[in-house]
Tab-separated table of C-alpha atoms and ligand atoms in Angstrom:
chain	number	residue	atom	x	y	z
A	280	MET	CA	96.567	120.633	114.409
A	281	GLU	CA	97.795	119.281	111.048
A	282	ASN	CA	96.122	116.286	109.295
A	283	PHE	CA	98.113	113.201	109.775
A	284	THR	CA	98.516	109.570	109.241
A	285	ALA	CA	99.891	107.188	112.286
A	286	TYR	CA	101.844	104.447	111.108
A	287	ASN	CA	103.826	101.878	112.758
A	288	PRO	CA	104.054	98.181	111.968
A	289	THR	CA	106.965	97.063	113.992
A	290	LYS	CA	106.460	94.793	116.811
A	291	LEU	CA	108.659	95.781	119.660
A	292	HIS	CA	109.606	93.063	122.421
A	293	PHE	CA	111.060	94.670	125.335
A	294	GLY	CA	112.572	93.414	128.486
A	295	LYS	CA	115.104	91.091	130.556
A	296	ASN	CA	116.167	88.468	128.497
A	297	ILE	CA	113.524	88.960	125.763
A	298	VAL	CA	115.759	87.985	122.927
A	299	GLU	CA	115.586	84.173	124.564
A	300	THR	CA	111.738	84.285	122.846
A	301	MET	CA	113.160	85.379	119.540
A	302	HIS	CA	113.302	81.609	118.329
A	303	THR	CA	109.202	81.548	118.760
A	304	ARG	CA	109.116	84.400	116.264
A	305	VAL	CA	111.900	84.088	113.242
A	306	GLY	CA	110.676	81.243	111.974
A	307	ILE	CA	107.807	83.114	109.788
A	308	TYR	CA	110.246	85.038	107.976
A	309	GLY	CA	112.152	82.225	106.040
A	310	LYS	CA	114.752	79.512	106.669
A	311	LYS	CA	118.086	81.336	106.121
A	312	ALA	CA	119.219	84.770	107.596
A	313	LEU	CA	121.593	87.224	107.031
A	314	VAL	CA	123.048	88.394	110.431
A	315	ILE	CA	124.964	91.775	110.253
A	316	TYR	CA	126.659	93.447	113.032
A	317	GLY	CA	129.613	96.077	113.611
A	318	LYS	CA	133.168	96.293	113.902
A	319	GLU	CA	133.732	94.275	117.861
A	320	SER	CA	130.973	94.626	120.624
A	321	ALA	CA	128.313	92.051	119.290
A	322	LYS	CA	130.924	89.240	119.199
A	323	LYS	CA	133.009	90.476	122.256
A	324	TYR	CA	129.696	90.809	124.630
A	325	GLY	CA	128.108	87.592	123.419
A	326	PHE	CA	124.968	89.417	121.810
A	327	PHE	CA	125.923	87.353	118.583
A	328	GLU	CA	125.929	84.103	120.082
A	329	LYS	CA	122.880	84.663	122.085
A	330	VAL	CA	121.064	85.721	118.533
A	331	THR	CA	122.498	83.095	116.525
A	332	ASN	CA	121.478	80.263	119.532
A	333	GLN	CA	117.707	81.537	119.043
A	334	LEU	CA	118.403	80.825	114.857
A	335	THR	CA	119.787	77.410	115.447
A	336	LYS	CA	116.768	77.013	117.937
A	337	ALA	CA	114.435	77.913	115.162
A	338	ASN	CA	116.118	75.474	112.560
A	339	ILE	CA	117.201	78.577	110.704
A	340	GLU	CA	120.357	78.510	108.533
A	341	PHE	CA	122.350	81.862	108.537
A	342	VAL	CA	125.337	83.927	107.168
A	343	GLU	CA	127.155	86.621	108.699
A	344	PHE	CA	128.357	89.965	107.844
A	345	GLY	CA	130.466	91.946	110.192
A	346	GLY	CA	132.482	95.122	110.451
A	347	ILE	CA	129.855	97.822	109.676
A	348	LYS	CA	131.556	101.199	111.078
A	349	PRO	CA	129.625	103.921	113.033
A	350	ASN	CA	128.454	106.414	110.209
A	351	PRO	CA	128.161	103.706	108.267
A	352	VAL	CA	129.099	103.692	104.607
A	353	ILE	CA	127.431	102.420	101.394
A	354	ASP	CA	130.422	100.454	100.111
A	355	ASP	CA	129.771	97.920	103.047
A	356	VAL	CA	126.042	97.941	102.029
A	357	ASN	CA	126.957	97.145	98.828
A	358	LYS	CA	129.123	94.193	99.434
A	359	ALA	CA	126.273	93.023	102.207
A	360	VAL	CA	123.731	92.921	99.316
A	361	GLU	CA	125.885	90.759	97.037
A	362	LEU	CA	126.176	88.397	99.903
A	363	CYS	CA	122.803	88.172	100.327
A	364	LYS	CA	122.076	87.617	96.374
A	365	LYS	CA	124.927	84.960	96.549
A	366	GLU	CA	123.127	83.189	99.699
A	367	GLN	CA	119.538	83.716	98.842
A	368	ILE	CA	118.488	84.663	101.919
A	369	ASP	CA	115.072	85.302	103.264
A	370	PHE	CA	115.391	87.989	106.218
A	371	ILE	CA	118.091	90.017	107.752
A	372	VAL	CA	118.866	89.914	111.318
A	373	ALA	CA	120.614	93.562	112.623
A	374	VAL	CA	122.264	93.133	116.046
A	375	GLY	CA	123.960	96.385	116.877
A	376	GLY	CA	123.325	100.097	117.199
A	377	GLY	CA	121.941	102.712	114.471
A	378	SER	CA	124.680	102.043	111.854
A	379	VAL	CA	124.171	98.482	111.995
A	380	ILE	CA	120.215	98.688	111.598
A	381	ASP	CA	120.400	101.550	109.039
A	382	SER	CA	122.627	99.524	106.898
A	383	ALA	CA	120.703	96.380	107.261
A	384	LYS	CA	117.429	98.549	105.904
A	385	ILE	CA	119.043	99.685	102.893
A	386	ILE	CA	120.675	96.172	102.153
A	387	ALA	CA	117.131	94.674	102.407
A	388	ILE	CA	115.176	97.107	100.052
A	389	ALA	CA	118.160	96.892	97.647
A	390	TYR	CA	118.390	93.149	97.582
A	391	ALA	CA	114.281	92.627	97.525
A	392	ASN	CA	114.055	95.227	94.679
A	393	ASN	CA	117.532	94.051	92.919
A	394	GLU	CA	118.144	97.948	92.736
A	395	ASP	CA	121.302	99.983	93.661
A	396	ALA	CA	121.414	100.688	96.743
A	397	TRP	CA	122.637	104.285	96.631
A	398	GLU	CA	120.023	104.982	93.455
A	399	ILE	CA	117.729	103.922	96.098
A	400	MET	CA	118.621	106.028	98.743
A	401	LYS	CA	118.634	109.231	96.160
A	402	TYR	CA	114.789	108.361	95.527
A	403	LYS	CA	115.977	107.553	91.862
A	404	VAL	CA	114.203	104.245	91.491
A	405	LYS	CA	110.860	102.979	92.618
A	406	THR	CA	110.942	100.395	95.161
A	407	THR	CA	107.762	98.064	96.162
A	408	LYS	CA	109.035	95.915	98.471
A	409	SER	CA	111.825	94.854	101.408
A	410	THR	CA	113.084	92.140	102.908
A	411	PRO	CA	112.174	91.442	106.399
A	412	ILE	CA	114.204	92.966	108.893
A	413	ILE	CA	114.488	91.570	112.701
A	414	VAL	CA	116.572	93.979	115.226
A	415	VAL	CA	118.471	93.274	118.191
A	416	LEU	CA	119.199	96.641	119.306
A	417	THR	CA	122.436	97.269	121.771
A	418	LEU	CA	122.774	100.845	121.603
A	419	ALA	CA	120.014	103.495	122.963
A	420	ALA	CA	120.071	106.675	120.589
A	421	THR	CA	118.665	106.764	117.173
A	422	GLY	CA	115.077	105.374	117.370
A	423	THR	CA	115.686	103.225	114.075
A	424	GLU	CA	114.478	100.093	115.678
A	425	MET	CA	111.090	101.580	115.128
A	426	ASN	CA	111.334	103.876	112.393
A	427	GLY	CA	111.290	104.121	108.592
A	428	ALA	CA	114.760	105.984	108.344
A	429	ALA	CA	118.303	105.034	107.621
A	430	VAL	CA	121.116	107.112	107.471
A	431	VAL	CA	124.595	106.007	105.137
A	432	GLN	CA	127.334	107.968	103.920
A	433	ASN	CA	129.135	107.781	100.217
A	434	HIS	CA	132.453	109.219	100.021
A	435	GLU	CA	132.361	109.335	96.020
A	436	THR	CA	129.326	111.732	96.258
A	437	HIS	CA	130.651	113.275	99.604
A	438	GLU	CA	127.164	112.972	101.505
A	439	LYS	CA	125.673	111.611	104.535
A	440	ILE	CA	121.922	111.373	103.790
A	441	GLY	CA	118.839	109.987	105.185
A	442	TYR	CA	116.566	107.909	103.613
A	443	VAL	CA	112.943	107.323	104.487
A	444	ASN	CA	110.481	104.696	103.120
A	445	GLU	CA	107.774	102.967	105.183
A	446	LEU	CA	109.138	99.537	103.459
A	447	ASN	CA	111.914	100.275	106.006
A	448	TYR	CA	110.522	99.462	109.747
A	449	PRO	CA	111.465	96.446	110.878
A	450	LYS	CA	109.470	93.433	111.260
A	451	GLU	CA	110.107	92.800	114.884
A	452	SER	CA	112.868	94.758	117.264
A	453	PHE	CA	113.950	93.182	120.511
A	454	LEU	CA	115.187	95.310	123.105
A	455	ASP	CA	116.841	94.023	126.251
A	456	PRO	CA	118.204	97.005	128.139
A	457	ASP	CA	120.931	94.293	129.218
A	458	PHE	CA	122.361	94.521	125.984
A	459	THR	CA	123.174	98.159	126.416
A	460	ILE	CA	124.945	97.845	129.695
A	461	THR	CA	128.302	97.405	127.765
A	462	VAL	CA	127.839	100.849	126.241
A	463	SER	CA	130.686	103.171	127.119
A	464	LYS	CA	130.246	106.222	128.791
A	465	GLU	CA	131.119	108.277	125.941
A	466	ASN	CA	128.397	106.599	123.693
A	467	THR	CA	125.772	106.592	126.369
A	468	ILE	CA	126.170	110.575	126.542
A	469	TYR	CA	126.022	110.726	122.540
A	470	GLY	CA	122.716	108.591	122.685
A	471	ILE	CA	121.039	110.721	125.093
A	472	ALA	CA	122.191	113.875	123.094
A	473	ASP	CA	120.832	112.127	119.839
A	474	MET	CA	117.188	111.149	121.873
A	475	ILE	CA	116.913	114.971	122.936
A	476	ALA	CA	117.777	116.006	119.515
A	477	HIS	CA	115.190	113.835	118.463
A	478	SER	CA	112.267	115.221	120.617
A	479	LEU	CA	113.677	118.561	119.936
A	480	GLU	CA	113.426	118.229	116.084
A	481	SER	CA	109.905	116.903	116.531
A	482	TYR	CA	109.174	119.928	118.655
A	483	PHE	CA	110.031	122.333	115.796
A	484	ALA	CA	108.247	120.886	113.133
A	485	GLU	CA	105.567	122.786	111.237
A	486	GLY	CA	102.026	122.544	113.061
A	487	GLU	CA	100.463	123.567	116.210
A	488	ALA	CA	100.162	120.073	118.189
A	489	ASP	CA	99.435	120.589	121.811
A	490	LEU	CA	99.567	116.872	122.710
A	491	SER	CA	102.634	116.116	120.978
A	492	ASP	CA	104.194	119.440	122.523
A	493	ARG	CA	103.400	117.940	126.021
A	494	LEU	CA	104.620	114.590	124.900
A	495	VAL	CA	108.014	115.858	123.651
A	496	ALA	CA	108.377	117.741	127.220
A	497	ALA	CA	107.551	114.552	129.005
A	498	ASN	CA	110.344	112.605	126.910
A	499	ILE	CA	113.111	114.973	127.556
A	500	ASN	CA	112.243	115.323	131.419
A	501	GLU	CA	112.365	111.567	131.478
A	502	ILE	CA	115.757	112.011	129.627
A	503	PHE	CA	116.926	114.884	132.135
A	504	GLU	CA	116.068	112.766	135.128
A	505	ALA	CA	117.283	109.160	134.202
A	506	GLY	CA	120.288	110.128	131.888
A	507	PRO	CA	122.644	111.818	134.650
A	508	GLU	CA	121.747	109.308	136.872
A	509	LEU	CA	122.801	106.326	134.633
A	510	LEU	CA	126.009	108.070	133.725
A	511	LYS	CA	126.676	107.716	137.350
A	512	ASN	CA	125.748	104.011	137.283
A	513	LEU	CA	126.280	102.612	134.053
A	514	GLU	CA	125.151	99.104	135.114
A	515	ASN	CA	121.753	99.972	136.426
A	516	TYR	CA	119.151	97.470	134.587
A	517	ASP	CA	116.157	100.158	135.437
A	518	LEU	CA	118.445	103.265	134.368
A	519	ARG	CA	119.290	101.404	131.003
A	520	ALA	CA	115.682	100.872	130.354
A	521	ARG	CA	114.130	103.968	131.130
A	522	ILE	CA	116.885	105.488	128.729
A	523	LEU	CA	116.178	102.962	126.046
A	524	TRP	CA	112.931	103.186	126.071
A	525	ALA	CA	113.145	107.245	125.709
A	526	SER	CA	115.168	106.939	122.812
A	527	THR	CA	112.561	104.805	120.844
A	528	VAL	CA	110.025	107.052	121.874
A	529	ALA	CA	111.899	109.918	120.526
A	530	LEU	CA	111.629	108.815	117.118
A	531	ASN	CA	108.825	106.393	116.654
A	532	GLY	CA	106.049	108.610	115.706
A	533	THR	CA	104.685	109.130	119.109
A	534	LEU	CA	106.133	112.862	119.278
A	535	TYR	CA	104.844	114.534	116.037
A	536	SER	CA	101.226	113.626	115.190
A	537	GLY	CA	99.354	116.760	114.218
A	538	ARG	CA	102.631	118.175	112.485
A	539	LYS	CA	103.589	118.545	108.488
A	540	SER	CA	106.454	116.379	109.109
A	541	SER	CA	108.238	113.857	111.944
A	542	GLY	CA	110.950	116.694	112.720
A	543	ASP	CA	112.291	120.049	111.377
A	544	TRP	CA	115.887	118.104	110.885
A	545	GLY	CA	118.013	121.450	110.049
A	546	VAL	CA	120.194	120.418	112.932
A	547	HIS	CA	120.813	116.953	111.573
A	548	SER	CA	121.513	117.902	108.436
A	549	ILE	CA	124.113	120.300	109.976
A	550	GLY	CA	125.735	117.265	111.908
A	551	HIS	CA	125.519	115.018	109.243
A	552	VAL	CA	128.219	117.221	107.467
A	553	MET	CA	130.432	117.111	110.586
A	554	SER	CA	130.231	113.416	110.871
A	555	TYR	CA	131.002	113.013	107.139
A	556	LEU	CA	133.828	115.412	107.067
A	557	PHE	CA	135.425	114.190	110.568
A	558	ASP	CA	133.684	110.934	111.370
A	559	THR	CA	132.196	112.620	114.609
A	560	ALA	CA	130.020	110.337	116.050
A	561	HIS	CA	126.510	111.325	115.530
A	562	GLY	CA	125.113	112.556	118.981
A	563	ALA	CA	128.165	114.592	119.421
A	564	THR	CA	127.575	116.988	116.630
A	565	LEU	CA	124.099	117.310	117.779
A	566	SER	CA	124.540	119.113	121.130
A	567	VAL	CA	126.925	121.253	119.817
A	568	THR	CA	124.760	122.215	116.984
A	569	PHE	CA	121.360	122.331	118.240
A	570	LEU	CA	122.615	125.219	120.867
A	571	ALA	CA	123.919	127.272	118.135
A	572	TRP	CA	120.873	126.728	116.023
A	573	MET	CA	118.590	127.653	119.130
A	574	LYS	CA	120.539	130.585	119.714
A	575	HIS	CA	120.548	131.955	115.963
A	576	LEU	CA	117.187	130.935	115.451
A	577	LYS	CA	115.658	132.494	118.372
A	578	PRO	CA	113.675	135.347	116.596
A	579	ARG	CA	112.204	133.114	114.610
A	580	ILE	CA	111.147	130.357	117.581
A	581	GLU	CA	110.996	132.786	120.545
A	582	LYS	CA	107.659	131.646	121.725
A	583	ARG	CA	108.450	127.650	120.806
A	584	LEU	CA	111.055	128.316	123.251
A	585	GLU	CA	109.164	130.136	125.722
A	586	LYS	CA	106.723	127.505	125.270
A	587	LEU	CA	108.857	124.690	126.085
A	588	GLY	CA	110.584	126.137	128.799
A	589	TYR	CA	107.159	126.386	130.768
A	590	LEU	CA	106.459	122.499	129.389
A	591	LEU	CA	109.660	121.538	130.815
A	592	THR	CA	109.573	123.205	134.305
A	593	GLY	CA	105.980	124.296	135.158
A	594	GLU	CA	107.246	127.950	135.502
A	595	GLU	CA	107.457	131.042	132.936
A	596	LYS	CA	110.924	130.805	130.962
A	597	THR	CA	112.388	133.538	128.530
A	598	ALA	CA	113.799	131.704	125.544
A	599	ASP	CA	117.248	132.411	126.567
A	600	GLU	CA	116.571	130.459	129.838
A	601	THR	CA	115.087	127.717	127.782
A	602	ILE	CA	118.298	127.230	125.704
A	603	LYS	CA	120.318	127.540	129.133
A	604	ILE	CA	118.320	124.476	130.415
A	605	PHE	CA	119.730	122.297	127.586
A	606	GLU	CA	122.993	123.971	127.877
A	607	SER	CA	123.425	123.228	131.212
A	608	PHE	CA	121.773	119.619	130.882
A	609	PHE	CA	124.453	118.939	128.258
A	610	LYS	CA	127.262	120.297	130.092
A	611	LYS	CA	126.096	118.069	133.086
A	612	ILE	CA	126.294	115.044	131.082
A	613	GLY	CA	129.526	115.644	129.793
A	614	ALA	CA	127.978	116.353	125.932
A	615	PRO	CA	130.225	118.492	124.062
A	616	THR	CA	128.557	122.218	123.770
A	617	VAL	CA	131.378	123.706	121.270
A	618	LEU	CA	133.161	122.826	118.479
A	619	GLU	CA	136.772	122.328	119.742
A	620	GLU	CA	135.052	119.881	122.251
A	621	LEU	CA	134.264	118.037	118.647
A	622	GLU	CA	138.358	118.335	117.927
A	623	ILE	CA	137.091	120.503	114.985
A	624	CYS	CA	138.894	123.769	114.585
A	625	ARG	CA	137.651	126.999	113.795
A	626	THR	CA	139.933	126.861	110.820
A	627	ASP	CA	137.585	123.871	109.684
A	628	MET	CA	134.839	126.139	108.923
A	629	ALA	CA	135.304	126.961	105.608
A	630	ALA	CA	135.387	123.265	104.733
A	631	ILE	CA	132.071	122.774	106.710
A	632	LYS	CA	131.050	125.657	105.026
A	633	LYS	CA	131.505	124.007	101.775
A	634	TYR	CA	129.576	120.590	102.302
A	635	LEU	CA	126.740	122.448	103.834
A	636	ILE	CA	126.175	124.218	100.611
A	637	HIS	CA	127.068	121.189	98.590
A	638	THR	CA	124.383	118.958	100.256
A	639	LYS	CA	121.680	121.964	101.026
A	640	ALA	CA	121.494	121.429	104.763
A	641	SER	CA	118.317	123.131	105.790
A	642	GLY	CA	115.516	122.395	107.904
A	643	MET	CA	111.802	121.299	106.781
A	644	HIS	CA	110.165	124.418	108.384
A	645	TYR	CA	112.834	126.522	109.141
A	646	LYS	CA	114.849	127.051	105.984
A	647	LEU	CA	118.721	127.588	106.414
A	648	GLU	CA	120.924	129.639	103.767
A	649	GLU	CA	124.611	130.440	103.293
A	650	ASP	CA	124.230	133.285	105.880
A	651	ASP	CA	122.495	131.139	108.596
A	652	TYR	CA	125.480	128.472	108.255
A	653	ASP	CA	127.973	131.223	108.898
A	654	LYS	CA	126.434	132.477	111.816
A	655	ILE	CA	125.411	128.988	113.562
A	656	LEU	CA	129.085	127.851	112.791
A	657	ARG	CA	130.267	131.372	114.604
A	658	LEU	CA	127.884	130.385	117.606
A	659	MET	CA	129.311	126.815	117.706
B	844	LIG	O1	130.903	98.618	116.244
B	844	LIG	P1	130.781	97.865	117.294
B	844	LIG	O2	131.656	97.444	117.689
B	844	LIG	O3	129.284	97.356	117.544
B	844	LIG	O4	130.557	99.263	118.253
B	844	LIG	C1	129.615	100.282	118.668
B	844	LIG	C2	130.145	101.703	117.920
B	844	LIG	O5	131.503	101.942	117.938
B	844	LIG	C3	129.210	100.687	119.864
B	844	LIG	N1	128.360	99.815	120.339
B	844	LIG	C4	127.061	99.410	119.877
B	844	LIG	N2	126.509	98.463	120.874
B	844	LIG	C5	127.249	98.519	121.939
B	844	LIG	C6	128.466	99.262	121.509
B	844	LIG	N3	129.560	99.071	122.286
B	844	LIG	C7	129.386	98.368	123.718
B	844	LIG	N4	128.045	97.630	124.059
B	844	LIG	C8	127.364	97.796	123.041
B	844	LIG	N5	126.281	97.018	123.416
B	844	LIG	O6	128.910	101.764	119.901
B	844	LIG	C9	129.194	102.653	118.670
B	844	LIG	C10	128.607	103.514	118.032
B	844	LIG	O7	127.621	102.669	117.273
B	844	LIG	P2	126.669	103.076	116.159
B	844	LIG	O8	125.540	102.297	115.677
B	844	LIG	O9	126.992	103.850	115.201
B	844	LIG	O10	125.714	104.124	117.351
B	844	LIG	P3	124.049	104.907	117.196
B	844	LIG	O11	123.092	103.749	117.570
B	844	LIG	O12	124.403	106.174	117.751
B	844	LIG	O13	124.065	104.980	115.450
B	844	LIG	C11	124.511	106.106	114.917
B	844	LIG	C12	124.249	106.227	113.266
B	844	LIG	O14	122.382	106.217	113.128
B	844	LIG	C13	122.074	107.535	112.450
B	844	LIG	C14	123.456	108.263	112.759
B	844	LIG	O15	123.294	109.251	111.721
B	844	LIG	C15	124.666	107.533	112.553
B	844	LIG	O16	125.113	106.892	111.531
B	844	LIG	N6	121.089	107.934	112.703
B	844	LIG	C16	119.984	107.023	112.310
B	844	LIG	C17	118.540	107.777	112.502
B	844	LIG	C18	117.536	106.745	112.082
B	844	LIG	N7	117.762	105.582	111.520
B	844	LIG	O17	116.323	106.971	112.556
B	844	LIG	C19	118.179	108.773	113.161
B	844	LIG	C20	119.360	109.176	113.700
B	844	LIG	O18	118.899	110.584	113.694
B	844	LIG	C21	120.604	109.289	113.414
B	844	LIG	O19	120.883	110.030	111.934
B	845	LIG	ZN1	120.011	111.763	115.383
């Protein structure tokens, strides 16, 4: 087992009507909030109103910033930072999925340190503090509600990158499975692909950590069981709850203690290039890329795949059989498994490769070179 530090300061509140308790918590973070949300869902489904009612009940003034797009952009972050400065807000309430919450994390840190947001994301300036963030999660996928990561893209530098800092952890997150019931079938599928991918990224990080291996398998099995059932019944509270919690657990530190890093992240770095170039939904890039990555990396990860197959099924499995388990699952839930299903053409391969080189896409454990890009792309 590798040396490790376990740290997770987010206070997470989970369950039916849990947002109604928010007014009892938010007062300690100040008197004025920025409420940030996405394009449409927050207002359309009443989440914005429920959240701002809680702020009003706690005598907290608020200003709003809406319109954060999926695959969020640094321009919106910069605009919101200006609003924070103008309005002198004390804390941020993020209502939405990963795109909204990740934007909130970068806004919070840029505003608190009075530094340029992108410079922060490129680790070019020192940060010492952040603005408190309260999360109201509306989509099960990324785990950002209980971790220190944020992913934003920049069209000037042609990158979609992740930024990790322990200052980024939300102070408190409110997760009501009912808030995820309106998520479309398509976005539910992508979320499921993302949480599977996070579990797998953890599994393929460097370091022997037996308990973490078992926890990864347990989380994946939970998703294997609840995911397909949920897709048959999108309004089922218990299934939404199981998938919501599995998504948090997939990336809140539970699955990677005893490893050298939180994951390998090679597959994510390839997925980010596709999201950047084609605005493809994050989870959709991952089901395609993970299958190709496992097939290509098989000689390097054969024993790990065999162990994973055994942990998932209780039976001896070859590496190929383990890959097949994931391929069958993704097909069963309707997640894309080949490039064409992402509406990306084979002729786009050259552009993808160019940006893989530009962003130096690679894993922390399994390093990827140009030759790997070619082979992985061909397997998609
Ligand atoms: O914009 P609105 O109208 O809110 O619609 C969103 C968006 O179109 C919709 N949605 C969200 N909640 C809904 C809902 N629709 C109906 N009912 C609801 N309750 O869903 C669409 C997708 O939202 P988005 O926030 O983009 O999805 P997700 O949560 O999957 O976040 C993806 C982003 O997170 C990053 C990804 O790269 C991507 O940019 N990630 C963040 C990570 C982290 N911080 O730890 C890790 C991940 O690996 C990932 O990279
Ligand atoms: Zn992800």
